[in-house]
PDB file of C-alpha atoms in Angstrom:
ATOM      1  CA  UNK R   1      76.010 101.071  92.413  1.00  0.00           C
ATOM      2  CA  UNK R   2      76.214  97.697  94.110  1.00  0.00           C
ATOM      3  CA  UNK R   3      79.181  95.332  94.138  1.00  0.00           C
ATOM      4  CA  UNK R   4      77.269  93.085  91.737  1.00  0.00           C
ATOM      5  CA  UNK R   5      77.114  95.886  89.157  1.00  0.00           C
ATOM      6  CA  UNK R   6      80.793  96.714  89.417  1.00  0.00           C
ATOM      7  CA  UNK R   7      82.218  94.187  86.881  1.00  0.00           C
ATOM      8  CA  UNK R   8      80.161  95.592  84.007  1.00  0.00           C
ATOM      9  CA  UNK R   9      81.091  99.135  84.988  1.00  0.00           C
ATOM     10  CA  UNK R  10      84.730  98.112  85.164  1.00  0.00           C
ATOM     11  CA  UNK R  11      84.583  96.608  81.691  1.00  0.00           C
ATOM     12  CA  UNK R  12      83.016  99.793  80.318  1.00  0.00           C
ATOM     13  CA  UNK R  13      85.715 101.862  82.016  1.00  0.00           C
ATOM     14  CA  UNK R  14      88.501  99.626  80.696  1.00  0.00           C
ATOM     15  CA  UNK R  15      87.058  99.777  77.178  1.00  0.00           C
ATOM     16  CA  UNK R  16      86.995 103.571  77.293  1.00  0.00           C
ATOM     17  CA  UNK R  17      90.571 103.791  78.561  1.00  0.00           C
ATOM     18  CA  UNK R  18      91.774 101.199  76.058  1.00  0.00           C
ATOM     19  CA  UNK R  19      90.393 103.241  73.185  1.00  0.00           C
ATOM     20  CA  UNK R  20      92.549 106.184  74.265  1.00  0.00           C
ATOM     21  CA  UNK R  21      95.666 104.046  74.542  1.00  0.00           C
ATOM     22  CA  UNK R  22      95.082 102.413  71.156  1.00  0.00           C
ATOM     23  CA  UNK R  23      94.584 105.816  69.558  1.00  0.00           C
ATOM     24  CA  UNK R  24      98.084 106.736  70.714  1.00  0.00           C
ATOM     25  CA  UNK R  25      99.450 103.476  69.292  1.00  0.00           C
ATOM     26  CA  UNK R  26     101.054 102.425  72.578  1.00  0.00           C
ATOM     27  CA  UNK R  27      99.716  98.893  73.007  1.00  0.00           C
ATOM     28  CA  UNK R  28      98.544  96.157  70.658  1.00  0.00           C
ATOM     29  CA  UNK R  29      94.708  96.220  70.496  1.00  0.00           C
ATOM     30  CA  UNK R  30      94.477  92.477  71.175  1.00  0.00           C
ATOM     31  CA  UNK R  31      96.531  92.884  74.340  1.00  0.00           C
ATOM     32  CA  UNK R  32      94.082  95.479  75.623  1.00  0.00           C
ATOM     33  CA  UNK R  33      91.123  93.261  74.781  1.00  0.00           C
ATOM     34  CA  UNK R  34      92.693  90.561  76.958  1.00  0.00           C
ATOM     35  CA  UNK R  35      93.164  93.083  79.770  1.00  0.00           C
ATOM     36  CA  UNK R  36      89.517  94.144  79.547  1.00  0.00           C
ATOM     37  CA  UNK R  37      88.370  90.539  79.673  1.00  0.00           C
ATOM     38  CA  UNK R  38      90.686  89.722  82.592  1.00  0.00           C
ATOM     39  CA  UNK R  39      89.478  92.683  84.657  1.00  0.00           C
ATOM     40  CA  UNK R  40      85.858  91.662  84.156  1.00  0.00           C
ATOM     41  CA  UNK R  41      86.633  88.044  85.109  1.00  0.00           C
ATOM     42  CA  UNK R  42      88.678  88.984  88.172  1.00  0.00           C
ATOM     43  CA  UNK R  43      85.924  91.255  89.457  1.00  0.00           C
ATOM     44  CA  UNK R  44      83.184  88.690  88.835  1.00  0.00           C
ATOM     45  CA  UNK R  45      84.980  85.617  90.200  1.00  0.00           C
ATOM     46  CA  UNK R  46      88.172  86.709  91.916  1.00  0.00           C
ATOM     47  CA  UNK R  47      91.723  86.179  90.707  1.00  0.00           C
ATOM     48  CA  UNK R  48      92.180  82.612  91.916  1.00  0.00           C
ATOM     49  CA  UNK R  49      88.744  81.484  90.747  1.00  0.00           C
ATOM     50  CA  UNK R  50      89.494  82.727  87.227  1.00  0.00           C
ATOM     51  CA  UNK R  51      91.381  80.495  84.825  1.00  0.00           C
ATOM     52  CA  UNK R  52      93.340  81.513  81.755  1.00  0.00           C
ATOM     53  CA  UNK R  53      90.742  79.698  79.648  1.00  0.00           C
ATOM     54  CA  UNK R  54      88.003  81.845  81.212  1.00  0.00           C
ATOM     55  CA  UNK R  55      89.869  84.987  80.169  1.00  0.00           C
ATOM     56  CA  UNK R  56      90.451  83.704  76.630  1.00  0.00           C
ATOM     57  CA  UNK R  57      86.786  82.819  76.250  1.00  0.00           C
ATOM     58  CA  UNK R  58      85.713  86.225  77.552  1.00  0.00           C
ATOM     59  CA  UNK R  59      88.074  87.907  75.102  1.00  0.00           C
ATOM     60  CA  UNK R  60      86.895  85.669  72.236  1.00  0.00           C
ATOM     61  CA  UNK R  61      90.372  84.351  71.418  1.00  0.00           C
ATOM     62  CA  UNK R  62      92.244  81.074  71.601  1.00  0.00           C
ATOM     63  CA  UNK R  63      94.519  80.120  74.487  1.00  0.00           C
ATOM     64  CA  UNK R  64      97.472  80.212  72.130  1.00  0.00           C
ATOM     65  CA  UNK R  65      96.658  83.769  71.112  1.00  0.00           C
ATOM     66  CA  UNK R  66      96.433  84.834  74.743  1.00  0.00           C
ATOM     67  CA  UNK R  67      99.814  83.249  75.528  1.00  0.00           C
ATOM     68  CA  UNK R  68     101.317  85.172  72.609  1.00  0.00           C
ATOM     69  CA  UNK R  69     100.724  88.326  74.663  1.00  0.00           C
ATOM     70  CA  UNK R  70     100.985  87.096  78.260  1.00  0.00           C
ATOM     71  CA  UNK R  71     103.050  84.139  79.427  1.00  0.00           C
ATOM     72  CA  UNK R  72     100.842  83.499  82.464  1.00  0.00           C
ATOM     73  CA  UNK R  73      97.920  84.795  84.512  1.00  0.00           C
ATOM     74  CA  UNK R  74     100.464  86.287  86.933  1.00  0.00           C
ATOM     75  CA  UNK R  75     102.059  88.231  84.076  1.00  0.00           C
ATOM     76  CA  UNK R  76      98.634  89.514  83.086  1.00  0.00           C
ATOM     77  CA  UNK R  77      97.860  90.666  86.623  1.00  0.00           C
ATOM     78  CA  UNK R  78     101.255  92.373  86.869  1.00  0.00           C
ATOM     79  CA  UNK R  79     100.451  94.234  83.651  1.00  0.00           C
ATOM     80  CA  UNK R  80      97.094  95.336  85.066  1.00  0.00           C
ATOM     81  CA  UNK R  81      98.937  96.557  88.152  1.00  0.00           C
ATOM     82  CA  UNK R  82     101.165  98.631  85.853  1.00  0.00           C
ATOM     83  CA  UNK R  83      98.102 100.184  84.205  1.00  0.00           C
ATOM     84  CA  UNK R  84      96.670 100.939  87.642  1.00  0.00           C
ATOM     85  CA  UNK R  85      99.997 102.499  88.560  1.00  0.00           C
ATOM     86  CA  UNK R  86      99.760 104.873  85.602  1.00  0.00           C
ATOM     87  CA  UNK R  87      96.539 106.246  87.102  1.00  0.00           C
ATOM     88  CA  UNK R  88      98.205 106.642  90.495  1.00  0.00           C
ATOM     89  CA  UNK R  89     101.105 108.490  88.880  1.00  0.00           C
ATOM     90  CA  UNK R  90      98.662 111.033  87.461  1.00  0.00           C
ATOM     91  CA  UNK R  91      97.359 111.702  90.977  1.00  0.00           C
ATOM     92  CA  UNK R  92     100.919 112.155  92.167  1.00  0.00           C
ATOM     93  CA  UNK R  93     101.730 114.682  89.445  1.00  0.00           C
ATOM     94  CA  UNK R  94      98.640 116.713  90.341  1.00  0.00           C
ATOM     95  CA  UNK R  95      99.909 117.058  93.911  1.00  0.00           C
ATOM     96  CA  UNK R  96     102.999 118.948  92.757  1.00  0.00           C
ATOM     97  CA  UNK R  97     101.166 121.340  90.433  1.00  0.00           C
ATOM     98  CA  UNK R  98     100.326 124.879  91.458  1.00  0.00           C
ATOM     99  CA  UNK R  99     101.752 127.065  94.186  1.00  0.00           C
ATOM    100  CA  UNK R 100      99.190 126.367  96.923  1.00  0.00           C
ATOM    101  CA  UNK R 101      99.845 123.070  98.794  1.00  0.00           C
ATOM    102  CA  UNK R 102      96.570 123.394 100.676  1.00  0.00           C
ATOM    103  CA  UNK R 103      94.554 123.660  97.449  1.00  0.00           C
ATOM    104  CA  UNK R 104      96.577 120.797  95.941  1.00  0.00           C
ATOM    105  CA  UNK R 105      95.846 118.572  98.941  1.00  0.00           C
ATOM    106  CA  UNK R 106      92.143 119.429  98.961  1.00  0.00           C
ATOM    107  CA  UNK R 107      91.902 118.688  95.243  1.00  0.00           C
ATOM    108  CA  UNK R 108      93.782 115.416  95.651  1.00  0.00           C
ATOM    109  CA  UNK R 109      91.529 114.203  98.465  1.00  0.00           C
ATOM    110  CA  UNK R 110      88.414 114.982  96.427  1.00  0.00           C
ATOM    111  CA  UNK R 111      89.707 113.299  93.250  1.00  0.00           C
ATOM    112  CA  UNK R 112      91.431 110.330  94.849  1.00  0.00           C
ATOM    113  CA  UNK R 113      88.521 109.809  97.219  1.00  0.00           C
ATOM    114  CA  UNK R 114      86.125 109.644  94.273  1.00  0.00           C
ATOM    115  CA  UNK R 115      88.498 107.179  92.566  1.00  0.00           C
ATOM    116  CA  UNK R 116      88.725 104.990  95.685  1.00  0.00           C
ATOM    117  CA  UNK R 117      84.945 105.027  96.163  1.00  0.00           C
ATOM    118  CA  UNK R 118      84.155 103.664  92.707  1.00  0.00           C
ATOM    119  CA  UNK R 119      83.173 100.029  93.340  1.00  0.00           C
ATOM    120  CA  UNK R 120      85.171  98.680  90.389  1.00  0.00           C
ATOM    121  CA  UNK R 121      88.331 100.373  91.675  1.00  0.00           C
ATOM    122  CA  UNK R 122      87.769  99.188  95.237  1.00  0.00           C
ATOM    123  CA  UNK R 123      87.191  95.602  94.070  1.00  0.00           C
ATOM    124  CA  UNK R 124      90.178  95.559  91.744  1.00  0.00           C
ATOM    125  CA  UNK R 125      92.329  97.144  94.438  1.00  0.00           C
ATOM    126  CA  UNK R 126      91.431  94.338  96.841  1.00  0.00           C
ATOM    127  CA  UNK R 127      92.344  91.706  94.233  1.00  0.00           C
ATOM    128  CA  UNK R 128      95.659  93.406  93.475  1.00  0.00           C
ATOM    129  CA  UNK R 129      96.579  93.847  97.118  1.00  0.00           C
ATOM    130  CA  UNK R 130      95.648  90.277  98.069  1.00  0.00           C
ATOM    131  CA  UNK R 131      97.759  88.859  95.256  1.00  0.00           C
ATOM    132  CA  UNK R 132     100.596  91.304  95.951  1.00  0.00           C
ATOM    133  CA  UNK R 133     100.899  89.814  99.449  1.00  0.00           C
ATOM    134  CA  UNK R 134     101.366  86.320  97.980  1.00  0.00           C
ATOM    135  CA  UNK R 135     103.089  86.972  94.686  1.00  0.00           C
ATOM    136  CA  UNK R 136     106.433  88.841  94.579  1.00  0.00           C
ATOM    137  CA  UNK R 137     106.101  89.729  90.882  1.00  0.00           C
ATOM    138  CA  UNK R 138     102.834  91.540  91.547  1.00  0.00           C
ATOM    139  CA  UNK R 139     103.928  92.795  94.970  1.00  0.00           C
ATOM    140  CA  UNK R 140     106.971  94.547  93.519  1.00  0.00           C
ATOM    141  CA  UNK R 141     104.845  96.471  91.022  1.00  0.00           C
ATOM    142  CA  UNK R 142     102.183  97.288  93.598  1.00  0.00           C
ATOM    143  CA  UNK R 143     104.712  98.520  96.172  1.00  0.00           C
ATOM    144  CA  UNK R 144     106.615 100.646  93.648  1.00  0.00           C
ATOM    145  CA  UNK R 145     103.505 102.548  92.633  1.00  0.00           C
ATOM    146  CA  UNK R 146     102.342 102.867  96.227  1.00  0.00           C
ATOM    147  CA  UNK R 147     105.701 104.343  97.254  1.00  0.00           C
ATOM    148  CA  UNK R 148     105.452 106.840  94.412  1.00  0.00           C
ATOM    149  CA  UNK R 149     102.027 108.072  95.497  1.00  0.00           C
ATOM    150  CA  UNK R 150     103.030 108.228  99.175  1.00  0.00           C
ATOM    151  CA  UNK R 151     106.135 110.181  98.183  1.00  0.00           C
ATOM    152  CA  UNK R 152     104.126 112.684  96.128  1.00  0.00           C
ATOM    153  CA  UNK R 153     101.664 113.221  98.972  1.00  0.00           C
ATOM    154  CA  UNK R 154     104.495 113.585 101.491  1.00  0.00           C
ATOM    155  CA  UNK R 155     106.108 116.145  99.175  1.00  0.00           C
ATOM    156  CA  UNK R 156     102.895 118.182  99.186  1.00  0.00           C
ATOM    157  CA  UNK R 157     102.812 118.058 102.984  1.00  0.00           C
ATOM    158  CA  UNK R 158     106.462 119.116 103.148  1.00  0.00           C
ATOM    159  CA  UNK R 159     105.782 122.037 100.807  1.00  0.00           C
ATOM    160  CA  UNK R 160     102.857 123.052 102.993  1.00  0.00           C
ATOM    161  CA  UNK R 161     105.027 122.860 106.103  1.00  0.00           C
ATOM    162  CA  UNK R 162     107.652 125.052 104.408  1.00  0.00           C
ATOM    163  CA  UNK R 163     104.995 127.655 103.617  1.00  0.00           C
ATOM    164  CA  UNK R 164     103.456 127.469 107.080  1.00  0.00           C
ATOM    165  CA  UNK R 165     100.034 126.054 106.174  1.00  0.00           C
ATOM    166  CA  UNK R 166     100.718 122.479 107.359  1.00  0.00           C
ATOM    167  CA  UNK R 167     102.242 121.272 110.587  1.00  0.00           C
ATOM    168  CA  UNK R 168     105.709 119.764 110.340  1.00  0.00           C
ATOM    169  CA  UNK R 169     106.384 116.309 111.754  1.00  0.00           C
ATOM    170  CA  UNK R 170     109.264 113.853 111.767  1.00  0.00           C
ATOM    171  CA  UNK R 171     107.563 111.310 109.493  1.00  0.00           C
ATOM    172  CA  UNK R 172     105.725 112.980 106.634  1.00  0.00           C
ATOM    173  CA  UNK R 173     105.694 109.739 104.647  1.00  0.00           C
ATOM    174  CA  UNK R 174     103.995 107.993 107.546  1.00  0.00           C
ATOM    175  CA  UNK R 175     101.333 110.715 107.689  1.00  0.00           C
ATOM    176  CA  UNK R 176     100.847 110.488 103.921  1.00  0.00           C
ATOM    177  CA  UNK R 177     100.440 106.714 104.110  1.00  0.00           C
ATOM    178  CA  UNK R 178      97.827 107.031 106.857  1.00  0.00           C
ATOM    179  CA  UNK R 179      95.891 109.578 104.810  1.00  0.00           C
ATOM    180  CA  UNK R 180      95.798 107.212 101.836  1.00  0.00           C
ATOM    181  CA  UNK R 181      94.682 104.383 104.124  1.00  0.00           C
ATOM    182  CA  UNK R 182      91.798 106.546 105.356  1.00  0.00           C
ATOM    183  CA  UNK R 183      90.639 107.468 101.847  1.00  0.00           C
ATOM    184  CA  UNK R 184      90.915 103.908 100.549  1.00  0.00           C
ATOM    185  CA  UNK R 185      89.297 102.465 103.672  1.00  0.00           C
ATOM    186  CA  UNK R 186      86.327 104.769 103.168  1.00  0.00           C
ATOM    187  CA  UNK R 187      85.952 103.420  99.626  1.00  0.00           C
ATOM    188  CA  UNK R 188      86.028  99.822 100.856  1.00  0.00           C
ATOM    189  CA  UNK R 189      83.403 100.565 103.504  1.00  0.00           C
ATOM    190  CA  UNK R 190      81.134 102.064 100.880  1.00  0.00           C
ATOM    191  CA  UNK R 191      81.640  98.952  98.748  1.00  0.00           C
ATOM    192  CA  UNK R 192      80.872  96.618 101.654  1.00  0.00           C
ATOM    193  CA  UNK R 193      77.726  98.478 102.571  1.00  0.00           C
ATOM    194  CA  UNK R 194      76.584  98.734  98.955  1.00  0.00           C
ATOM    195  CA  UNK R 195      75.075 102.130  99.610  1.00  0.00           C
ATOM    196  CA  UNK R 196      75.943 105.802  99.573  1.00  0.00           C
ATOM    197  CA  UNK R 197      74.671 106.140 103.142  1.00  0.00           C
ATOM    198  CA  UNK R 198      77.063 106.500 106.037  1.00  0.00           C
ATOM    199  CA  UNK R 199      79.614 109.043 107.223  1.00  0.00           C
ATOM    200  CA  UNK R 200      80.058 111.989 104.894  1.00  0.00           C
ATOM    201  CA  UNK R 201      83.132 111.929 102.685  1.00  0.00           C
ATOM    202  CA  UNK R 202      83.366 115.670 103.119  1.00  0.00           C
ATOM    203  CA  UNK R 203      83.554 115.146 106.888  1.00  0.00           C
ATOM    204  CA  UNK R 204      86.446 112.702 106.435  1.00  0.00           C
ATOM    205  CA  UNK R 205      88.325 115.196 104.275  1.00  0.00           C
ATOM    206  CA  UNK R 206      87.718 117.922 106.852  1.00  0.00           C
ATOM    207  CA  UNK R 207      89.147 115.727 109.611  1.00  0.00           C
ATOM    208  CA  UNK R 208      92.230 114.881 107.537  1.00  0.00           C
ATOM    209  CA  UNK R 209      92.785 118.504 106.649  1.00  0.00           C
ATOM    210  CA  UNK R 210      92.485 119.611 110.278  1.00  0.00           C
ATOM    211  CA  UNK R 211      94.961 116.923 111.250  1.00  0.00           C
ATOM    212  CA  UNK R 212      97.744 118.395 109.095  1.00  0.00           C
ATOM    213  CA  UNK R 213      96.885 122.064 109.482  1.00  0.00           C
ATOM    214  CA  UNK R 214      99.474 124.257 111.187  1.00  0.00           C
TER     215      UNK R 214
END
């Protein structure tokens, strides 16, 4: 899938996820429609090139209706960052499940790598990170979720060191952060190239696993 196809895929993904949330009665359906529209607009045009009116038109609602749910575009992006954080939290929980840290790490790299390589996730991640660097309200949300995922991965590495399958080092959180950077960087490279060609993802995972092995 090319970068040009990603917005439509992202909208389809958001629609699917929204249906599950609405079924549980957690969020007002209109609010999720606005989120879907905003994600599609941000991926097509970028955050700063998208206006609130663009999002309202995409969602098929009035500006007043949109402002009933979100006070600003920044508030909307912060909410999207929270939704993204819920996905990251699920990855973190998976790292602590089971009794085999090595299997947990291998499973995490496969699942998170696939997540990071999806063009819509890579594009949205770039938009969130770029705005997080400029906007404290978004940056706080982004950093909180990032710390949680790094902590979960570091915990898996610590458990592996305790059981003798991973090497112990003085900065497990630093190692965990570098591993995430490698997985996410691979996804961005795939997005930039617009092709599945290039270094094997399996080779990257093998290198990372060798790097932490005892």
